[in-house]
Coordinates of C-alpha atoms in Angstrom, one line a residue:
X1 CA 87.1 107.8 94.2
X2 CA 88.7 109.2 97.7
X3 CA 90.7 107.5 99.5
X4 CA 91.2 106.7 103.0
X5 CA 93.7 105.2 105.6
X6 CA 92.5 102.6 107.6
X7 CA 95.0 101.6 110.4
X8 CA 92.5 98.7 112.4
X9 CA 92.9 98.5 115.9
X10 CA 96.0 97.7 118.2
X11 CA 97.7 94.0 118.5
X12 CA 99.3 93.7 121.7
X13 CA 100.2 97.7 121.8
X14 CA 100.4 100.7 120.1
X15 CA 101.7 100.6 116.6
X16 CA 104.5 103.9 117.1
X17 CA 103.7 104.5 113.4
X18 CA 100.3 104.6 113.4
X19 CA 100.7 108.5 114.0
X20 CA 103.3 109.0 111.2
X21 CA 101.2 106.9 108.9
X22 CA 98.3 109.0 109.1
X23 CA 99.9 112.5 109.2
X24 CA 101.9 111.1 105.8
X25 CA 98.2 110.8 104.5
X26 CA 96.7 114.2 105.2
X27 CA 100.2 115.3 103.2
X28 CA 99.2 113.3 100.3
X29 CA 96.0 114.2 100.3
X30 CA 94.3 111.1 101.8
X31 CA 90.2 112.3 102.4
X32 CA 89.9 110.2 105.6
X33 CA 91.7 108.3 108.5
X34 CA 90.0 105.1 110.0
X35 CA 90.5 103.0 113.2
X36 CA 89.0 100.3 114.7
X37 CA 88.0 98.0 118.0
X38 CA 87.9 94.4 118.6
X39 CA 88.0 93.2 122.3
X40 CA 91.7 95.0 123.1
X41 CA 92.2 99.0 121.8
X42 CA 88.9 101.2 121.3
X43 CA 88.0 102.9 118.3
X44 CA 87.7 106.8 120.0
X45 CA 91.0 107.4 121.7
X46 CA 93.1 106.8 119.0
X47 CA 91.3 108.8 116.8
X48 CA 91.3 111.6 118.9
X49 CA 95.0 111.4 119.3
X50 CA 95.3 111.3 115.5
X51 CA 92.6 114.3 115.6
X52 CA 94.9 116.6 117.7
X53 CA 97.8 115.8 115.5
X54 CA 96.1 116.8 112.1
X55 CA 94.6 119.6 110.8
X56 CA 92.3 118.1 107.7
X57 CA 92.1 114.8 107.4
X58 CA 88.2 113.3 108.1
X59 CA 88.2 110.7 110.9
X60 CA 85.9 107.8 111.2
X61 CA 85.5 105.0 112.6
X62 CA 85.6 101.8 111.2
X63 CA 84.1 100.3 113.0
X64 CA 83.2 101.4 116.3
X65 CA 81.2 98.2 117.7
X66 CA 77.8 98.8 119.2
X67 CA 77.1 96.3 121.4
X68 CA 80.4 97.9 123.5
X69 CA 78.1 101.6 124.5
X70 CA 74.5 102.3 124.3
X71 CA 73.8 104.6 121.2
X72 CA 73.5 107.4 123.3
X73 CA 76.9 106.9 124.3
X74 CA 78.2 106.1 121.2
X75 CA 76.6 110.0 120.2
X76 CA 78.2 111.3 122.9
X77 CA 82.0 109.7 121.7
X78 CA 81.1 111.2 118.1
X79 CA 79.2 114.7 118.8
X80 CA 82.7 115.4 121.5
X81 CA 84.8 113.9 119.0
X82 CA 83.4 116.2 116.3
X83 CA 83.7 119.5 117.9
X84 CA 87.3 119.1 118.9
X85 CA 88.3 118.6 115.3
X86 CA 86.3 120.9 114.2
X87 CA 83.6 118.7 112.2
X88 CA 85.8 115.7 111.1
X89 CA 84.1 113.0 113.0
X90 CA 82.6 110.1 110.8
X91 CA 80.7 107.3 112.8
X92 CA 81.2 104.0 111.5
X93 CA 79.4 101.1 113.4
X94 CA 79.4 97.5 113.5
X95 CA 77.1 95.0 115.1
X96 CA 80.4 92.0 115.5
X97 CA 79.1 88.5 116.1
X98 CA 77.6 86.8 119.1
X99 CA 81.2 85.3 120.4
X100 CA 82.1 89.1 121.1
X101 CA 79.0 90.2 121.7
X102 CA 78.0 88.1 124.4
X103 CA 81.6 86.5 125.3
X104 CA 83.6 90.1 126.4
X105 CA 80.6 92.4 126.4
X106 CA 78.1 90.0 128.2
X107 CA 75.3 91.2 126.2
X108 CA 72.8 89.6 124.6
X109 CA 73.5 89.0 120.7
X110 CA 70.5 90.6 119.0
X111 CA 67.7 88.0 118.1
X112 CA 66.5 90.5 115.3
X113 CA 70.4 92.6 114.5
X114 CA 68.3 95.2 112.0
X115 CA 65.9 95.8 114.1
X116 CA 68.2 96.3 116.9
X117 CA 70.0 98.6 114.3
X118 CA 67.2 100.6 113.1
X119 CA 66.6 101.7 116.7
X120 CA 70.9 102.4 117.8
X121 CA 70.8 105.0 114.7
X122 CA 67.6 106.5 115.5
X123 CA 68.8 107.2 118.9
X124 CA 72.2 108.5 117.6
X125 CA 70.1 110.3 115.2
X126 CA 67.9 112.1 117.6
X127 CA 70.6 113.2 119.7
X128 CA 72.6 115.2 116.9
X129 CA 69.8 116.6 115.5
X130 CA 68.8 118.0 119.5
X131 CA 65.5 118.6 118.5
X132 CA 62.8 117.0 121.6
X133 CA 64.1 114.8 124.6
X134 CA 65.3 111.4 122.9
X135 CA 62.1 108.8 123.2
X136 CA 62.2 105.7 121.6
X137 CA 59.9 102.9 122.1
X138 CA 62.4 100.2 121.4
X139 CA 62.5 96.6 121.5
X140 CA 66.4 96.6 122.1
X141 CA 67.3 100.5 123.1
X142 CA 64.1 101.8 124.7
X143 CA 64.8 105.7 126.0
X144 CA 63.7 105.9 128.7
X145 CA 63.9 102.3 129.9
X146 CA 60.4 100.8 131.3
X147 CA 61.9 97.2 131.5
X148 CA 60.2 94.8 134.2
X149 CA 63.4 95.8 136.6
X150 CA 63.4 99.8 136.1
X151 CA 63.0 102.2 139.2
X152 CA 60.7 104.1 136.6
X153 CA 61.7 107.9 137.2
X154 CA 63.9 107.7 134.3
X155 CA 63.5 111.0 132.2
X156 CA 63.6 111.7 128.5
X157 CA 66.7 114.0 127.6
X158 CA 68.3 115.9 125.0
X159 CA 72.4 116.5 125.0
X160 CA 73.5 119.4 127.2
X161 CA 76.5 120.1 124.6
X162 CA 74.9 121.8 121.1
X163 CA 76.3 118.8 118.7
X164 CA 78.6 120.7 116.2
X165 CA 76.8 118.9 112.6
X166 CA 73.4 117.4 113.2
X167 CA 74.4 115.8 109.7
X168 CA 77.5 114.1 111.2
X169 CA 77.8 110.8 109.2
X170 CA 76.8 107.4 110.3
X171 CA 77.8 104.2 108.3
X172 CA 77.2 100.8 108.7
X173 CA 79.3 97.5 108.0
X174 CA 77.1 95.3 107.2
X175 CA 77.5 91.8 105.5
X176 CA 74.1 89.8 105.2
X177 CA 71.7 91.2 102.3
X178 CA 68.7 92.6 104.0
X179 CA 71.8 94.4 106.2
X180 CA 72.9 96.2 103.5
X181 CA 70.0 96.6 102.1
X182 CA 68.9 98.4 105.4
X183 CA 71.5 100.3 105.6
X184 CA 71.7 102.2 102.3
X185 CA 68.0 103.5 103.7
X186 CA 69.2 104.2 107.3
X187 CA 72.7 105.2 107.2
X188 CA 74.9 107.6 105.3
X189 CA 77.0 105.2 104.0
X190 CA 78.3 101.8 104.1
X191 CA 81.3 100.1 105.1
X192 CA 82.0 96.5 103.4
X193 CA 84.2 93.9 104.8
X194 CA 85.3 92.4 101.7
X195 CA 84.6 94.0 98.7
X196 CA 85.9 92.3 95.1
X197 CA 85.5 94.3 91.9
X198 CA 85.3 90.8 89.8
X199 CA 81.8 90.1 91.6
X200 CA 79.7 93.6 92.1
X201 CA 76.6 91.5 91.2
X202 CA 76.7 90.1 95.1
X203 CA 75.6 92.9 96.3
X204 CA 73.4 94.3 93.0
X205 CA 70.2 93.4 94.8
X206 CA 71.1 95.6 98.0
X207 CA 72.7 98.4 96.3
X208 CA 69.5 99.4 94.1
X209 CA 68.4 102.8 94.0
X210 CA 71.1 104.5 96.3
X211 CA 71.3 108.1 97.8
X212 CA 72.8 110.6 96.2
X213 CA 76.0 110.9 98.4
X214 CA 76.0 107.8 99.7
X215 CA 79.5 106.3 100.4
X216 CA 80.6 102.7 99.7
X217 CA 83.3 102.4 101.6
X218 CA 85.0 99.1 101.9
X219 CA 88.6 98.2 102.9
X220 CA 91.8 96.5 100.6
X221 CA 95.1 96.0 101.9
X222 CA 98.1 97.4 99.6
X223 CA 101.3 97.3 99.1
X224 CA 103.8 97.8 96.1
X225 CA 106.1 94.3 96.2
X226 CA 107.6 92.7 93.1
X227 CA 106.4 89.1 94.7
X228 CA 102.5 89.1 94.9
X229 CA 102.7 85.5 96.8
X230 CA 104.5 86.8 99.5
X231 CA 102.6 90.6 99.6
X232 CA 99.1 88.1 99.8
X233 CA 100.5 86.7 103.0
X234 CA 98.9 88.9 105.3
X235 CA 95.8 89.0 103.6
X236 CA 95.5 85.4 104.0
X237 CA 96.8 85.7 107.6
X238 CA 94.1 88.3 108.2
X239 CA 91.4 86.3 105.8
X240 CA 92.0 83.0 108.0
X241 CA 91.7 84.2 111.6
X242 CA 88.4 85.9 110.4
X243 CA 87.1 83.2 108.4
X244 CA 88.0 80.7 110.5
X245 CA 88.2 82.0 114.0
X246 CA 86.1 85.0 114.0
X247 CA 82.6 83.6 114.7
X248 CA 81.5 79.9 115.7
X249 CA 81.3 76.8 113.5
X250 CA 77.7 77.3 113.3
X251 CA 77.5 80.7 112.8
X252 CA 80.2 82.8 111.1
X253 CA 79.0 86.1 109.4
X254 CA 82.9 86.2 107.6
X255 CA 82.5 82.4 106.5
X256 CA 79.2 82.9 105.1
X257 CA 80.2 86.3 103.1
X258 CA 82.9 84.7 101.4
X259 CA 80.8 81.9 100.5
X260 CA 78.1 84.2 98.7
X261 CA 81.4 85.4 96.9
X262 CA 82.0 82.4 95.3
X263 CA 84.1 80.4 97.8
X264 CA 81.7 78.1 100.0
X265 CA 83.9 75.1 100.0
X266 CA 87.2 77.0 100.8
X267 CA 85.3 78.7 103.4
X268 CA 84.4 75.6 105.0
X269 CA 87.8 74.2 104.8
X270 CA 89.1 77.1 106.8
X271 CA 86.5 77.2 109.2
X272 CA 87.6 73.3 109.9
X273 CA 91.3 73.5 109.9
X274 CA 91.3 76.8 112.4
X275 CA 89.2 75.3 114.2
X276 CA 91.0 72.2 115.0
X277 CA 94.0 74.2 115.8
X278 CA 96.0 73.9 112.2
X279 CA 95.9 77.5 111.7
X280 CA 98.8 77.5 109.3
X281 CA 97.2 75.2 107.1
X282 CA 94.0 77.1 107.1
X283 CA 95.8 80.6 106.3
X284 CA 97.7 78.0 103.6
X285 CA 94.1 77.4 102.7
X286 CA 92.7 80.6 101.7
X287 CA 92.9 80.9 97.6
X288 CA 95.2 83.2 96.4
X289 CA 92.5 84.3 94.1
X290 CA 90.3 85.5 96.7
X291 CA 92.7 86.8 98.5
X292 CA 94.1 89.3 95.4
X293 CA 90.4 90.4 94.5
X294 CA 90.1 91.8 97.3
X295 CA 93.8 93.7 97.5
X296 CA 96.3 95.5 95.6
X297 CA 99.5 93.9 95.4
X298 CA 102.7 93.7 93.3
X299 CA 104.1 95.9 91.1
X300 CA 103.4 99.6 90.4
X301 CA 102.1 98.7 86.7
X302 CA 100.1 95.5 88.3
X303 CA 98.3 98.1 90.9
X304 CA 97.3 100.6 88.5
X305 CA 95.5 98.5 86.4
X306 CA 93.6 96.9 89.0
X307 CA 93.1 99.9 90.3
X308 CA 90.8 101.0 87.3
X309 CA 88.3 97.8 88.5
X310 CA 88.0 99.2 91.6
X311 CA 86.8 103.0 89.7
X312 CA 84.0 101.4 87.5
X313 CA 81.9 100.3 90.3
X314 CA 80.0 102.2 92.9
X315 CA 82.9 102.2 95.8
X316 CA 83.1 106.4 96.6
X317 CA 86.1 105.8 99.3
X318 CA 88.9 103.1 98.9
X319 CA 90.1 102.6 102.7
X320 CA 94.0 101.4 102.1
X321 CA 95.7 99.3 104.8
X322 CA 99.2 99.5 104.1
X323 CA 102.7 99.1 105.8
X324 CA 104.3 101.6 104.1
X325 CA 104.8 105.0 103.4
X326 CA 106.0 104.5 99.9
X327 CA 102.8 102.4 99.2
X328 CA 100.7 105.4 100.2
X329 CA 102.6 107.6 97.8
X330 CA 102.1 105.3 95.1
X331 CA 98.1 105.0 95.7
X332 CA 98.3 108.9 96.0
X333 CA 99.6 109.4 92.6
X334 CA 97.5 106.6 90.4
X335 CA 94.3 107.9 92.2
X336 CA 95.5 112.2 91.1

C-alpha cells in the first residue's frame, strides 16, 4: 500500500507549510502529493508550484471539479501539467453537488451525472491519446457543439502540444454505487470520500472484478496524539460541515454515504442541527466511532495496528492528511 499526501485546498489563504509538507514527503518516500478545489483555491496552481519544487513525488489531483472547465480544458491543465514535471501528473475528478455546481459555477447540475461522466473522460481521453480531431456526440459535452444557439462553424480538433503520456491517469471520486461501479470501467482509479476498513462490504458490489492496476485511493486524516478524543476533533469538524452543510437538506451525496455506512440517523441529526445554525452541536453530533474508522489517531502502537485494517482490503494508496511532520515520519516507517 503507497502512500500519498493530500493537503485539500486553501481556507482563507495559503497554508505557508503546505510546501514544506510536501517536500518532507518526497524525503520520506511518500508515492504522491494531492490538492484540491472547492469554490476559493484551484486544484492546478498549487500543484504546479509543488511540481517545480520537487523532483519525484507523483502529483494528482484530488479532486479537480469538473463542472469548473470543460474536459477539454481540464486535458489541457493535466497534459501541460504533465510535461513540466516530467510525467507526474495524476487527474483526479469530481462531479461536487448541485449547491456548487449550479450556485458558483452557474451550471446546470447534471440530470444523468454518469452519463455526463462517461462523456468528460472520453473527451479527456481522446485528447491524450491525439489520435483524430476530438468528436463526441454528447448529451452534456458535445465536441463540436451543434446546440439550438451555435454559429455552427465549429471544427473538430486535436491538441497542438504532443501530450507527454497518452496513459496519464484519470480517477474518479465517486460516492453513489452505480458511480463507482462506473468508474472502475471508465477510469484508472478511484478516489473515495470516506473509506472505513470495518465495512468493505459497502462497496463489495461496485468493486467486483477490478483492473489489474487499478488504484483505490481514498483519504484518512492522521495524526500521532496520546488523546484520541481531542486528535478526532477535526475529523468531526471536517465530517460536520460536509455532512451537514455540504449539499441541501434534500439532497446531500455526504449525508447519504454515511448513511449506507451504517449511520442514517446520526446523519440526519447533523444534517438538522447545521442546518438550523447549531453547528457546534452537530460537529458534537458526529459519533466518535465513525469518525475513528475512517482515521488514524492516537498513539504510535494504536496507529500501527489499525494500520494493518487498512492493508487487508483492496485500498492501493492511503492519502494522509496530517498536520505534522512527525506524523508523516511515523506513517513512513509502519508502512517500510
Amino acid at each position: 500500500m503507497r502512500l500519498g499526501l493530500a493537503l485539500g485546498y486553501w481556507g482563507r489563504g495559503p497554508d505557508p507549510g503546505h510546501l514544506d509538507l510536501a517536500r518532507e514527503a518526497e524525503r520520506l518516500g511518500y508515492d504522491s502529493v494531492w490538492t484540491a478545489e472547492a469554490w476559493g483555491s484551484d486544484a492546478f496552481t498549487p500543484l504546479t508550484w509543488i511540481a517545480a519544487h520537487t523532483t519525484r513525488i507523483r502529483l494528482g489531483t484530488a479532486v479537480a471539479q469538473m463542472a469548473a472547465r470543460t474536459p477539454s480544458a481540464t486535458a489541457m491543465h493535466a497534459l501541460t501539467l504533465d510535461h513540466l514535471s516530467g510525467g507526474r501528473m495524476m487527474l483526479g475528478l469530481g462531479l461536487s453537488g448541485p449547491q456548487v455546481v449550479e450556485g458558483w459555477y452557474g451550471r446546470p447540475f447534471p440530470a444523468s451525472p454518469l452519463t455526463a461522466t462517461r462523456e468528460y473522460v472520453d473527451v479527456i481521453r481522446q485528447v491524450l491519446r491525439r489520435e483524430a480531431p476530438v468528436e463526441v456526440d454528447g448529451r452534456f459535452h458535445p465536441l463540436p457543439y451543434r446546440g439550438a444557439d451555435a454559429v455552427g462553424i465549429g471544427k473538430a480538433l486535436k491538441p497542438i502540444t504532443h501530450p507527454l503520456r497518452a496513459t496519464l491517469p484519470v480517477l474518479l471520486g465517486a460516492e453513489g454505487p452505480k458511480n463507482i461501479a462506473q468508474t472502475t470501467r471508465i477510469a484508472d482509479g478511484w478516489l473515495p470520500l470516506y473509506w472505513s476498513p470495518l465495512r468493505t462490504d459497502v462497496y463489495a458490489a461496485s468493486l467486483t472484478g477490478l483492473p489489474a492496476d487499478f488504484m483505490v485511493a481514498p483519504m484518512a486524516r492522521a495524526r500521532v496524539c496520546d488523546d484520541v478524543a481531542e486528535g478526532l476533533l477535526p475529523v468531526k469538524a471536517m465530517l460536520g460541515f460536509y455532512i451537514g452543510g455540504m449539499g441541501h437538506a434534500a439532497r446531500n451525496f455526504h449525508a447519504d454515504l454515511m448513511a449506507r455506512m451504517g449511520f442514517e440517523a446520526e446523519a440526519h441529526r447533523i444534517q438538522e442541527l447545521f442546518l438550523a445554525g447549531r453547528k457546534a452541536e452537530a460537529v458534537r453530533a458526529v459519533p466518535d466511532a465513525f469518525a475513528d474508522e475512517i482515521s488514524l489517531i492516537g498513539p504510535r502502537e494504536r496507529i500501527a495496528e489499525r494500520l494493518d485494517l487498512w492493508r487487508k482490503g483492496p485500498v492501493t494508496d492511503l492519502l494522509i492528511t496530517a498536520p505534522d511532520p512527525h506524523t508523516l515520519c511515523v506513517l513512513a516507517d509502519l508502512n517500510s
